[in-house]
Coordinates of C-alpha atoms in Angstrom, one line a residue:
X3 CA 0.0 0.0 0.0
X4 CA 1.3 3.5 -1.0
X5 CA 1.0 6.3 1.6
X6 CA 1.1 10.0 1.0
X7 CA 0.0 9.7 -2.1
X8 CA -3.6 11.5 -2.7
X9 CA -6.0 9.6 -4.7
X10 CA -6.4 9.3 -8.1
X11 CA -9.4 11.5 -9.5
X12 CA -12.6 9.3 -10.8
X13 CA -11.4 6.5 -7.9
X14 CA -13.5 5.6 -5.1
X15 CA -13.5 7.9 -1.3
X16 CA -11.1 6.3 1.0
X17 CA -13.1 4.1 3.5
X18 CA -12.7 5.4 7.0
X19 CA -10.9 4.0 9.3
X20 CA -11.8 0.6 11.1
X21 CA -14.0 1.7 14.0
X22 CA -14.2 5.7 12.8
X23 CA -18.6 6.3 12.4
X24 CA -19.1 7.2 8.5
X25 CA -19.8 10.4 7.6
X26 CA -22.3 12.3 7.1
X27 CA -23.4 14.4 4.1
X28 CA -26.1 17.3 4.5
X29 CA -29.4 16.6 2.7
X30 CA -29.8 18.8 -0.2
X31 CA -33.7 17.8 0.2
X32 CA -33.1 19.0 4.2
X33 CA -31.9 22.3 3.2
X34 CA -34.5 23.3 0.4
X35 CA -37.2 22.5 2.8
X36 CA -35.5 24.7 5.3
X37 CA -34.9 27.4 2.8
X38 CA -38.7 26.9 2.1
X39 CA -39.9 27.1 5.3
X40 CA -37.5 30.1 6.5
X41 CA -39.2 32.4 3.5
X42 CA -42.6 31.3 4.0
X43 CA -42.8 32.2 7.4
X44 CA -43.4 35.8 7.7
X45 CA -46.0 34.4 5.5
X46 CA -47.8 32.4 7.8
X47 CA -47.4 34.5 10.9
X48 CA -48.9 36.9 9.2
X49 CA -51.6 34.8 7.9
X50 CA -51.8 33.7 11.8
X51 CA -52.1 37.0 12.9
X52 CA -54.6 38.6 10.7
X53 CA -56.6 35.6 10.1
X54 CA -56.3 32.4 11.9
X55 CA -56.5 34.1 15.0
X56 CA -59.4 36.9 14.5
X57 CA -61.3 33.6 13.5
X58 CA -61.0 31.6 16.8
X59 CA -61.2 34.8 18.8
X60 CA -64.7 35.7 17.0
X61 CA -65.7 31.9 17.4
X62 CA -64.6 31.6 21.4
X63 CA -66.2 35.7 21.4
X64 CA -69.3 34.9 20.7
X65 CA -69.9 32.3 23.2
X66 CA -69.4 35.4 25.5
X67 CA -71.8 38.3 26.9
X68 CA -71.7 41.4 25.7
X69 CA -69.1 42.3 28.8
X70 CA -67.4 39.6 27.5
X71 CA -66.9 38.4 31.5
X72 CA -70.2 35.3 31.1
X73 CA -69.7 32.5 29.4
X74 CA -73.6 31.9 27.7
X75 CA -73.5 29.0 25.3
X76 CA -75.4 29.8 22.0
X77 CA -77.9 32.3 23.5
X78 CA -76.2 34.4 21.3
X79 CA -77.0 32.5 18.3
X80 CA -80.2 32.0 19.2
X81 CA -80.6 35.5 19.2
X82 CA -79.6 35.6 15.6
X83 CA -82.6 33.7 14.7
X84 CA -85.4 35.3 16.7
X85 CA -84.5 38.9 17.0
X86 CA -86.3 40.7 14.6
X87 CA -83.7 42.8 12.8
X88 CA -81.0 40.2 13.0
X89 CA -83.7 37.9 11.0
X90 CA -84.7 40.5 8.5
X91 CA -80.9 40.6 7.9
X92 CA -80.6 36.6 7.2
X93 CA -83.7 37.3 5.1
X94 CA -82.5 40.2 3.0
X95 CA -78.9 37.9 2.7
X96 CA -80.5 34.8 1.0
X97 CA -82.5 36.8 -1.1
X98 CA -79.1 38.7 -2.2
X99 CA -77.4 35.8 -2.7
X100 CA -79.7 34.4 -5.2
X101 CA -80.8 37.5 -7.1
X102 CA -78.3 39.9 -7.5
X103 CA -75.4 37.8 -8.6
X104 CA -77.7 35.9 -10.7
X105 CA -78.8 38.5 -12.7
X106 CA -75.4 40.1 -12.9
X107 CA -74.4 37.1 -14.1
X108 CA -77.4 36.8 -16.6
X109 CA -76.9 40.2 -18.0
X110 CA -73.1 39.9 -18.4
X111 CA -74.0 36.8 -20.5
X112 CA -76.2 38.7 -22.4
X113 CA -74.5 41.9 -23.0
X114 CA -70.9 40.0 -23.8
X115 CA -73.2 38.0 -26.5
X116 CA -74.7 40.8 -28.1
X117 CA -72.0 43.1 -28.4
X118 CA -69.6 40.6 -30.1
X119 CA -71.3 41.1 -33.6
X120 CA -72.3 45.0 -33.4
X121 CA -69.3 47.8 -34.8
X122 CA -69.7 49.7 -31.5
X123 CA -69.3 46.8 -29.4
X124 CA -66.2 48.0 -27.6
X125 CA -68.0 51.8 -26.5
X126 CA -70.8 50.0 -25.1
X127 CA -68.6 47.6 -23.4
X128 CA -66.8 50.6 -21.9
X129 CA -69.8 52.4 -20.9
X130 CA -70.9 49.3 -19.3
X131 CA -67.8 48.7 -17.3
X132 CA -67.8 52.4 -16.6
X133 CA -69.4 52.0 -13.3
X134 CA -67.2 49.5 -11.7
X135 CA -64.7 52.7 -11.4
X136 CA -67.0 54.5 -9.3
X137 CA -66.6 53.5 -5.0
X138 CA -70.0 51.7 -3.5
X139 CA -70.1 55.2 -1.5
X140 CA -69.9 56.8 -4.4
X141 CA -72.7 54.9 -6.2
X142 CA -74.8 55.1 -3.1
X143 CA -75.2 58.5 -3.0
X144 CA -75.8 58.5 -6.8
X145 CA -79.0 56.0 -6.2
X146 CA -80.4 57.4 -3.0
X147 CA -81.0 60.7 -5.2
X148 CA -82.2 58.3 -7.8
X149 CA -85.0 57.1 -6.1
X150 CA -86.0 60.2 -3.9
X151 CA -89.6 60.2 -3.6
X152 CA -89.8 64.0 -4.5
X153 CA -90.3 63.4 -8.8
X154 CA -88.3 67.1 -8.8
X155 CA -85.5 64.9 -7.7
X156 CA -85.1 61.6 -8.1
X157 CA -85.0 60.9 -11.8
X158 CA -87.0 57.4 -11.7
X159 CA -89.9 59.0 -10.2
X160 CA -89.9 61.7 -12.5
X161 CA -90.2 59.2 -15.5
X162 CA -92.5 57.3 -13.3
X163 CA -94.7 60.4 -12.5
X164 CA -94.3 61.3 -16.5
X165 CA -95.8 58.5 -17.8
X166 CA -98.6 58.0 -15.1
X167 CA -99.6 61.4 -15.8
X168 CA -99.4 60.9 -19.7
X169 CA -103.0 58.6 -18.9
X170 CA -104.0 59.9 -16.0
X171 CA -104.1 63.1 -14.7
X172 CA -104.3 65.3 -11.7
X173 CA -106.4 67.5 -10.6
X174 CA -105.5 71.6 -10.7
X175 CA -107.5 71.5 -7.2
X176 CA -106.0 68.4 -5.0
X177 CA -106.5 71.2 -1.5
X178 CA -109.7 72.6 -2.3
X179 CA -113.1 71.9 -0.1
X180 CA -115.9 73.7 1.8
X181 CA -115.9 75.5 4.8
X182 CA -118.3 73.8 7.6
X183 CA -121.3 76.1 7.2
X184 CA -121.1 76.3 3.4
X185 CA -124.1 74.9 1.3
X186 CA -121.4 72.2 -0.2
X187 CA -121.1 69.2 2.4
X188 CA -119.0 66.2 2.3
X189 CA -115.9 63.8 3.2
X190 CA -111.7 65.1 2.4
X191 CA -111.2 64.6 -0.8
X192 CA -114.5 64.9 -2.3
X193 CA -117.1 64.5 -3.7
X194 CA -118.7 67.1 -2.3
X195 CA -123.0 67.4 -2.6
X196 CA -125.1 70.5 -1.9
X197 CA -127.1 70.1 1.2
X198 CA -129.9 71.2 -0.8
X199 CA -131.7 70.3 -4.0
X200 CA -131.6 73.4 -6.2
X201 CA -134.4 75.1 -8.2
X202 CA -134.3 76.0 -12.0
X203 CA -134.2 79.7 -12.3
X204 CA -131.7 80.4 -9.4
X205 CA -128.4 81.4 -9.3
X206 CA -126.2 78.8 -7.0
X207 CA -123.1 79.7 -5.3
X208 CA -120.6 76.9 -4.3
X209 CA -117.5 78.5 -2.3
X210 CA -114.3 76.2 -1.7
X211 CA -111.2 77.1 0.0
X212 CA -108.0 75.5 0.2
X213 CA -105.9 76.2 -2.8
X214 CA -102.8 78.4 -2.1
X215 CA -103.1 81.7 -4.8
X216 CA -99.7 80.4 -6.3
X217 CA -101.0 77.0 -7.0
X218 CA -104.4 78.5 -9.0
X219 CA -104.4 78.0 -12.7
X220 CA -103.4 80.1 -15.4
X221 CA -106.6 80.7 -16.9
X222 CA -108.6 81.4 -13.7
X223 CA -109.9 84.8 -14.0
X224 CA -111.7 87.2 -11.0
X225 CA -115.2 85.1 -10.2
X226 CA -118.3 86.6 -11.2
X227 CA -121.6 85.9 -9.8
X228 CA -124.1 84.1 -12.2
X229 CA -127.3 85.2 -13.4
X230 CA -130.6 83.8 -13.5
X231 CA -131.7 82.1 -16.6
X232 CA -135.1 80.6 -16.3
X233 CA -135.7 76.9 -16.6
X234 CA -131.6 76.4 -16.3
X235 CA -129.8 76.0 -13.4
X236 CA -127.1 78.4 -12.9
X237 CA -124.1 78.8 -10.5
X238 CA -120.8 79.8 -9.5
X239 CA -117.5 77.9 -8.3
X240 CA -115.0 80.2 -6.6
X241 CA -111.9 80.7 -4.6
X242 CA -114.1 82.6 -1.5
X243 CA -110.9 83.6 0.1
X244 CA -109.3 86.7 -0.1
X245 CA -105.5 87.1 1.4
X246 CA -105.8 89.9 4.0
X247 CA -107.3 90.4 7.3
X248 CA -111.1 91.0 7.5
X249 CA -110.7 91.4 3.3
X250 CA -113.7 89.8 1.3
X251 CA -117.0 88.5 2.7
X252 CA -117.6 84.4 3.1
X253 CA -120.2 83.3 0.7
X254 CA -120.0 86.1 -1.3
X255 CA -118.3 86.6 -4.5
X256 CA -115.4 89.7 -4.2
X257 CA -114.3 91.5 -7.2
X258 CA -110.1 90.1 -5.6
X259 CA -111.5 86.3 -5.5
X260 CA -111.3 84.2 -8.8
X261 CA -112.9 81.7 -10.5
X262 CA -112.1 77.3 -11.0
X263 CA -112.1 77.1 -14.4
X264 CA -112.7 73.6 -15.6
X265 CA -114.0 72.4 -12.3
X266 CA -116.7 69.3 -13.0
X267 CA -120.2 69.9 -11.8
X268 CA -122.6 67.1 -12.0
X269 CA -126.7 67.0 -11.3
X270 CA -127.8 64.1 -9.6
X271 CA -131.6 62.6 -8.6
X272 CA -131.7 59.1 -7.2
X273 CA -128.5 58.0 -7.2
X274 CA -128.4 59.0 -11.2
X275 CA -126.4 61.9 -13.0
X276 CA -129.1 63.8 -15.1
X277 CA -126.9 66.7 -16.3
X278 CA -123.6 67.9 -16.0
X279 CA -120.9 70.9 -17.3
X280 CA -117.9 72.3 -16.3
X281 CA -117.2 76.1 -15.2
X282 CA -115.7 78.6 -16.8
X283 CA -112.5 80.5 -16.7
X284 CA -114.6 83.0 -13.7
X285 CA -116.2 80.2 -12.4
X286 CA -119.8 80.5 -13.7
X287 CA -121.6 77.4 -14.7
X288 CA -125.2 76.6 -16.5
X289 CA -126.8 73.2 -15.8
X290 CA -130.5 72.5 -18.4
X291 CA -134.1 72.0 -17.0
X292 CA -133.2 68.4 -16.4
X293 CA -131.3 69.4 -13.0
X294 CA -134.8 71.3 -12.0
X295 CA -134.7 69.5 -8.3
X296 CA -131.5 67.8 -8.4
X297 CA -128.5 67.9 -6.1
X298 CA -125.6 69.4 -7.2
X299 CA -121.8 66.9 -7.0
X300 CA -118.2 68.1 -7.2
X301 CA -116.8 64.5 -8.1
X302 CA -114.0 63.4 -6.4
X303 CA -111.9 63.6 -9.5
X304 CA -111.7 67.7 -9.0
X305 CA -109.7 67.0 -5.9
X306 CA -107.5 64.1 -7.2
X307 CA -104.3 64.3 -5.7
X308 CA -101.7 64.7 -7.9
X309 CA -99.6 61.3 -8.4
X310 CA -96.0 61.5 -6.4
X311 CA -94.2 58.2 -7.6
X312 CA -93.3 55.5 -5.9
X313 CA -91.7 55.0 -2.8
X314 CA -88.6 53.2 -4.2
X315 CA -86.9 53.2 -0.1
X316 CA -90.3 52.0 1.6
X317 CA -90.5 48.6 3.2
X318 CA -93.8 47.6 0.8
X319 CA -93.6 43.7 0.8
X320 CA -93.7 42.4 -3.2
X321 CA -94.8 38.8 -1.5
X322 CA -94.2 36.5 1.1
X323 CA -92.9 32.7 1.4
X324 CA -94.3 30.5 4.9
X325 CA -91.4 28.7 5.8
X326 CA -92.2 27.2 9.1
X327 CA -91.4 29.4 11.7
X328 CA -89.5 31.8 9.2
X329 CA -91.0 33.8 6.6
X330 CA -89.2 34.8 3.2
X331 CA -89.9 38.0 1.9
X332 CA -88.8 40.3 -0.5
X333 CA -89.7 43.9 -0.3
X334 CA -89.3 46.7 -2.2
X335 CA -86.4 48.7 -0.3
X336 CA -83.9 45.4 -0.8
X337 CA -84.9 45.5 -5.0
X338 CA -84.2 49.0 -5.1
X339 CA -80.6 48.5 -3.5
X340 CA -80.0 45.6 -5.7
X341 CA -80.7 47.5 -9.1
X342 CA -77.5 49.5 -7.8
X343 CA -75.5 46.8 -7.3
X344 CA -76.2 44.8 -10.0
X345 CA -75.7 48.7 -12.6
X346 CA -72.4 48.2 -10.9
X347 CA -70.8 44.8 -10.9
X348 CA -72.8 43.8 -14.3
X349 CA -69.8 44.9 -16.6
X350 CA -67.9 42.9 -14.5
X351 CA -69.4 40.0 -15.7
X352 CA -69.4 40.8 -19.1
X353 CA -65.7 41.3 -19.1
X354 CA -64.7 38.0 -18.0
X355 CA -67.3 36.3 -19.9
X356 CA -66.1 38.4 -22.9
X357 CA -62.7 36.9 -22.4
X358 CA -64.1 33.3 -22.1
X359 CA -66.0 34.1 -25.2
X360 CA -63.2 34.9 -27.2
X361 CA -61.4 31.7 -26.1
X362 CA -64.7 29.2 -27.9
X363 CA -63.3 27.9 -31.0
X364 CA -65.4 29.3 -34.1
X365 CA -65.2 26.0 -35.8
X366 CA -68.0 24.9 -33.1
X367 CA -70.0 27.7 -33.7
X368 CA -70.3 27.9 -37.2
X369 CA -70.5 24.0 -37.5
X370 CA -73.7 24.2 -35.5
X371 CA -75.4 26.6 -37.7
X372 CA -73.8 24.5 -40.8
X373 CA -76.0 22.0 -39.2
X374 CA -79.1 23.8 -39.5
X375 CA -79.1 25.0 -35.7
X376 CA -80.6 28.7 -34.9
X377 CA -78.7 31.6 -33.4
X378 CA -81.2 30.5 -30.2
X379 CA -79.8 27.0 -30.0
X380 CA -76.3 27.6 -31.0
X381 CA -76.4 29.8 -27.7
X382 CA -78.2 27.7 -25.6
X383 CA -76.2 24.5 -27.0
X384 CA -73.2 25.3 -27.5
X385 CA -72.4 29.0 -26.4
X386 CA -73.8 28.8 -22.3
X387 CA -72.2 25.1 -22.4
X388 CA -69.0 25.9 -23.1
X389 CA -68.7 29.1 -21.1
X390 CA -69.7 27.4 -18.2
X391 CA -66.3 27.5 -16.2
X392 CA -66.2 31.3 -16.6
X393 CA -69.9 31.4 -15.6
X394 CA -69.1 29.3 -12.5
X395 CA -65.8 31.3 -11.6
X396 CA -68.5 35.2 -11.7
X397 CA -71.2 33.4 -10.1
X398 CA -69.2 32.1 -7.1
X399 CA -67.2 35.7 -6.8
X400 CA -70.5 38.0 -6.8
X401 CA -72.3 35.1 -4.3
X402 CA -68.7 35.9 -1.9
X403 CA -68.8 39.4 -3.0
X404 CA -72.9 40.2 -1.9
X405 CA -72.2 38.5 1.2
X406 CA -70.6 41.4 2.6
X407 CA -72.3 43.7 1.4
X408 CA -72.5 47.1 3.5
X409 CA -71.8 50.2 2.0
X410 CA -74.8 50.1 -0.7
X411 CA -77.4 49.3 2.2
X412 CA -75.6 51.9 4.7
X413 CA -76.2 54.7 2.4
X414 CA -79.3 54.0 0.1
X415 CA -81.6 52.9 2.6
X416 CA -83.2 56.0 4.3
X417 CA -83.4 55.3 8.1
X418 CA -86.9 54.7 7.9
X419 CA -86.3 52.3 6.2
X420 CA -83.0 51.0 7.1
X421 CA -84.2 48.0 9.4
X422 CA -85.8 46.6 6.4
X423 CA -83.4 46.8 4.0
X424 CA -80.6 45.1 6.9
X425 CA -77.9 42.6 5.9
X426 CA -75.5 40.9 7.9
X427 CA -72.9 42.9 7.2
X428 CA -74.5 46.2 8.6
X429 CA -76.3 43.9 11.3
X430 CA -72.4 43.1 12.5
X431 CA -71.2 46.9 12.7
X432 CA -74.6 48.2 14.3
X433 CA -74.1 45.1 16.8
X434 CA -70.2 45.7 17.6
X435 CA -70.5 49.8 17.4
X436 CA -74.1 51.1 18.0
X437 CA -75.2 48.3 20.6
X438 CA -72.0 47.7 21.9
X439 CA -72.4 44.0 21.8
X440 CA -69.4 41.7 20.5
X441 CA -71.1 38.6 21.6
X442 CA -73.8 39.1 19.1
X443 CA -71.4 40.8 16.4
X444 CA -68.9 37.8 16.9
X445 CA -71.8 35.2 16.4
X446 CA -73.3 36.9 13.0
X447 CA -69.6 37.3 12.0
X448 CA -68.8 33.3 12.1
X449 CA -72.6 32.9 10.8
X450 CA -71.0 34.9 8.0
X451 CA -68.0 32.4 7.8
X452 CA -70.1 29.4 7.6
X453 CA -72.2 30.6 4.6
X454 CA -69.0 31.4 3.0
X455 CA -67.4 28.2 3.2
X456 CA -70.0 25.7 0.9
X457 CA -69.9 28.5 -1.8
X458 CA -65.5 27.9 -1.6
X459 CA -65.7 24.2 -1.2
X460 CA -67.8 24.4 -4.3
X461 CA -65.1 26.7 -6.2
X462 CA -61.7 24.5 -4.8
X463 CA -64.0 21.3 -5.8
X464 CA -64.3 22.8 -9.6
X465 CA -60.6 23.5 -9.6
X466 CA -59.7 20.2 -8.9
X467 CA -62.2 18.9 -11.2
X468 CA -60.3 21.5 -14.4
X469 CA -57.0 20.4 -12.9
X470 CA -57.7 16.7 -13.6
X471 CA -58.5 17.6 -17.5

């Protein structure tokens, strides 16, 4: 054996010496997973810290009082089901959960289908998506003046009001009506009779009051007491008011006081109308020999309120679904809120079903109308079929996206209105800030959690399920 002598490259280590342990290499494997670990910790304490733990602290929290000093089970979650706001708030959630991403969803479909074949499909798609640049607070603001009740703001009432009025009409004299001791007797509103029959041959005189001197019509001239005309039944309708103290005589017509021009006067004898007329711009009116005994009606239709919209923010109920104990509802309030959202998140949709759309092979397409198929069954076929992945992927992230929903309900729903248009979300920060109660906060927060988790076991599942492909 040669000593000193270093060994040949390419030839085998030297064994160790008899009774020396072998030695030991360092694991490549060992130190990547190190190395791994070491840069995904900040990672993970972070995750820890701003999720893991807020989760079981909300979870232990809301088996806690208020105080947060007495343990009380799950009274806090059977609160959550019995309280009256805290179950309008589950009720408002499911029904958010199932219309508004569905018909974003629907109408991102449709407008992405559409505007593939027109020129100025790219401007509409812009307009469309316009809105998701504008914050919820933003677009809250935008719809609570939207649907103000006052038509001289909110623009839906005023094209509400618009076309109401196109077929029916208001009256010029919604305020007017008889004093008590007037010969004209009857309930708000109208109609209004003569306590009397009246005589042809006579002059009548009907005062009203009520109607603000701004608010008379145009065409109303200074009243003017009518003349007898035998065998006709004559009269006058007019303002018997006079702006002034001790100005102008009741019952009496003053040369200051004008007329109600078209004002509806109607003869009546059993029950029947036997004449009527209108008045005239000075208020004088002239019945024929047929009202000879009759008693004289102001229909109700001269004091016809004049129409004010809809209340878009009320808490009217559209219907309501018996479940047990719990009752489903919908009312008009959570509609109104979801029109807003879905303006909003709609071009959302359509973008990324757009891009799904622009990934279907044409060949498909065209060989399905080759095959005699119609634009209606190429989309329903073919088309929805193969987008279905993208439709899955915007349904699941508006379902997760309603779900805490806040800022819309916060600032379109007026606070008359603001217990029926709850949601969790708001139910949570009224809970932890207005009532001061954590426990009950806590609990609608992991309620919150728990009706997260089947709509992302659904998502991961349809992953998995792409993955395999």
């Amino acid at each position: 054996m040669v000593t000193g002598e270093s060994a040949t490259p390419g030839s085998a280590a030297p064994a160790p010496p008899d009774g020396a342990a072998p030695r030991r290499f360092k694991s490549v494997t060992g130190t990547r997973r190190t190395v791994a670990f070491l840069f995904l910790l900040p990672a993970l304490v972070l995750l820890g810290a701003l999720v893991v733990y807020p989760i079981g602290y909300s979870v232990v929290r809301s088996f806690f009082n208020a105080s947060g000093h007495s343990f009380i089970g799950f009274d806090n979650y059977q609160t959550l089901f019995t309280r009256s706001d805290t179950k309008a708030a589950i009720n408002n959630n499911i029904w958010w959960m199932v219309l508004a991403p569905t018909v974003a969803t629907a109408l991102g479909l449709i407008f992405a289908v559409l505007t593939e074949r027109i020129r100025w499909g790219t401007a509409f798609k812009l307009i469309v998506f316009m809105p998701m640049a504008i914050s919820m607070l933003a677009a809250g603001i935008i719809f609570r003046l939207v649907y103000d009740q006052d038509p001289g703001k909110g623009a839906v009432n005023a094209v509400w009001t618009s076309v109401h009025d196109t077929f029916s009409s208001s009256s010029a004299f919604p305020k007017a009506h008889p004093r008590p001791n007037d010969p004209l007797a009857g309930r708000p509103g109208g109609p209004y009779l003569t306590k009397q029959p009246v005589k042809a041959g006579t002059a009548v005189l009907l005062p009203l009051v009520g109607v603000a001197a701004d608010q008379m019509p145009k065409d109303a001239k200074p009243a003017k007491a009518a003349s007898a005309s035998p065998g006709k039944v004559t009269g006058t309708l007019w303002q018997d008011f006079t702006l002034g103290k001790g100005v102008g005589h009741p019952q009496a017509v003053d040369s200051t006081e004008v007329g109600y021009p078209g004002m509806r006067v109607e003869a009546v004898k059993g029950g029947k109308v036997v004449a009527s007329t209108t008045a005239a711009a000075d208020g004088t009116f002239t019945l024929p020999a047929a009202a000879d005994g009759a008693k004289l009606r102001l229909p109700a239709s001269n004091f016809k309120e004049a129409y004010n919209g809809v209340e878009w923010l009320g808490d009217k109920k559209f219907f309501t679904i018996h479940l047990g104990g719990f009752d489903l509802y919908l009312n008009i309030v959570t509609t109104s809120i979801m029109v807003a959202y879905v303006w909003m998140w709609a071009g959302f949709a359509m973008v990324l079903i757009g891009a799904g759309l622009a990934g279907i092979p044409r060949e498909l397409l065209e060989a399905a109308r080759v095959d005699g198929a119609s634009e209606w069954q190429v989309f329903r076929r073919v088309t929805v079929p193969l987008l279905a992945p993208v439709l899955a992927v915007v349904l699941v992230t508006l379902m997760i996206n309603v779900l805490k929903i806040f800022d819309l309900v916060y600032i379109i729903a007026p606070g008359s209105s603001q217990d029926d248009a709850n949601v969790l979300a708001l139910q949570l920060y009224l809970s932890a800030f207005n009532e001061n109660d954590p426990g009950l906060a806590s609990a609608i927060a992991v309620l919150l959690l728990l009706l997260v988790i089947p709509v992302i076991w659904f998502n991961l599942r349809r992953l998995r399920r792409e993955e395999r492909r």
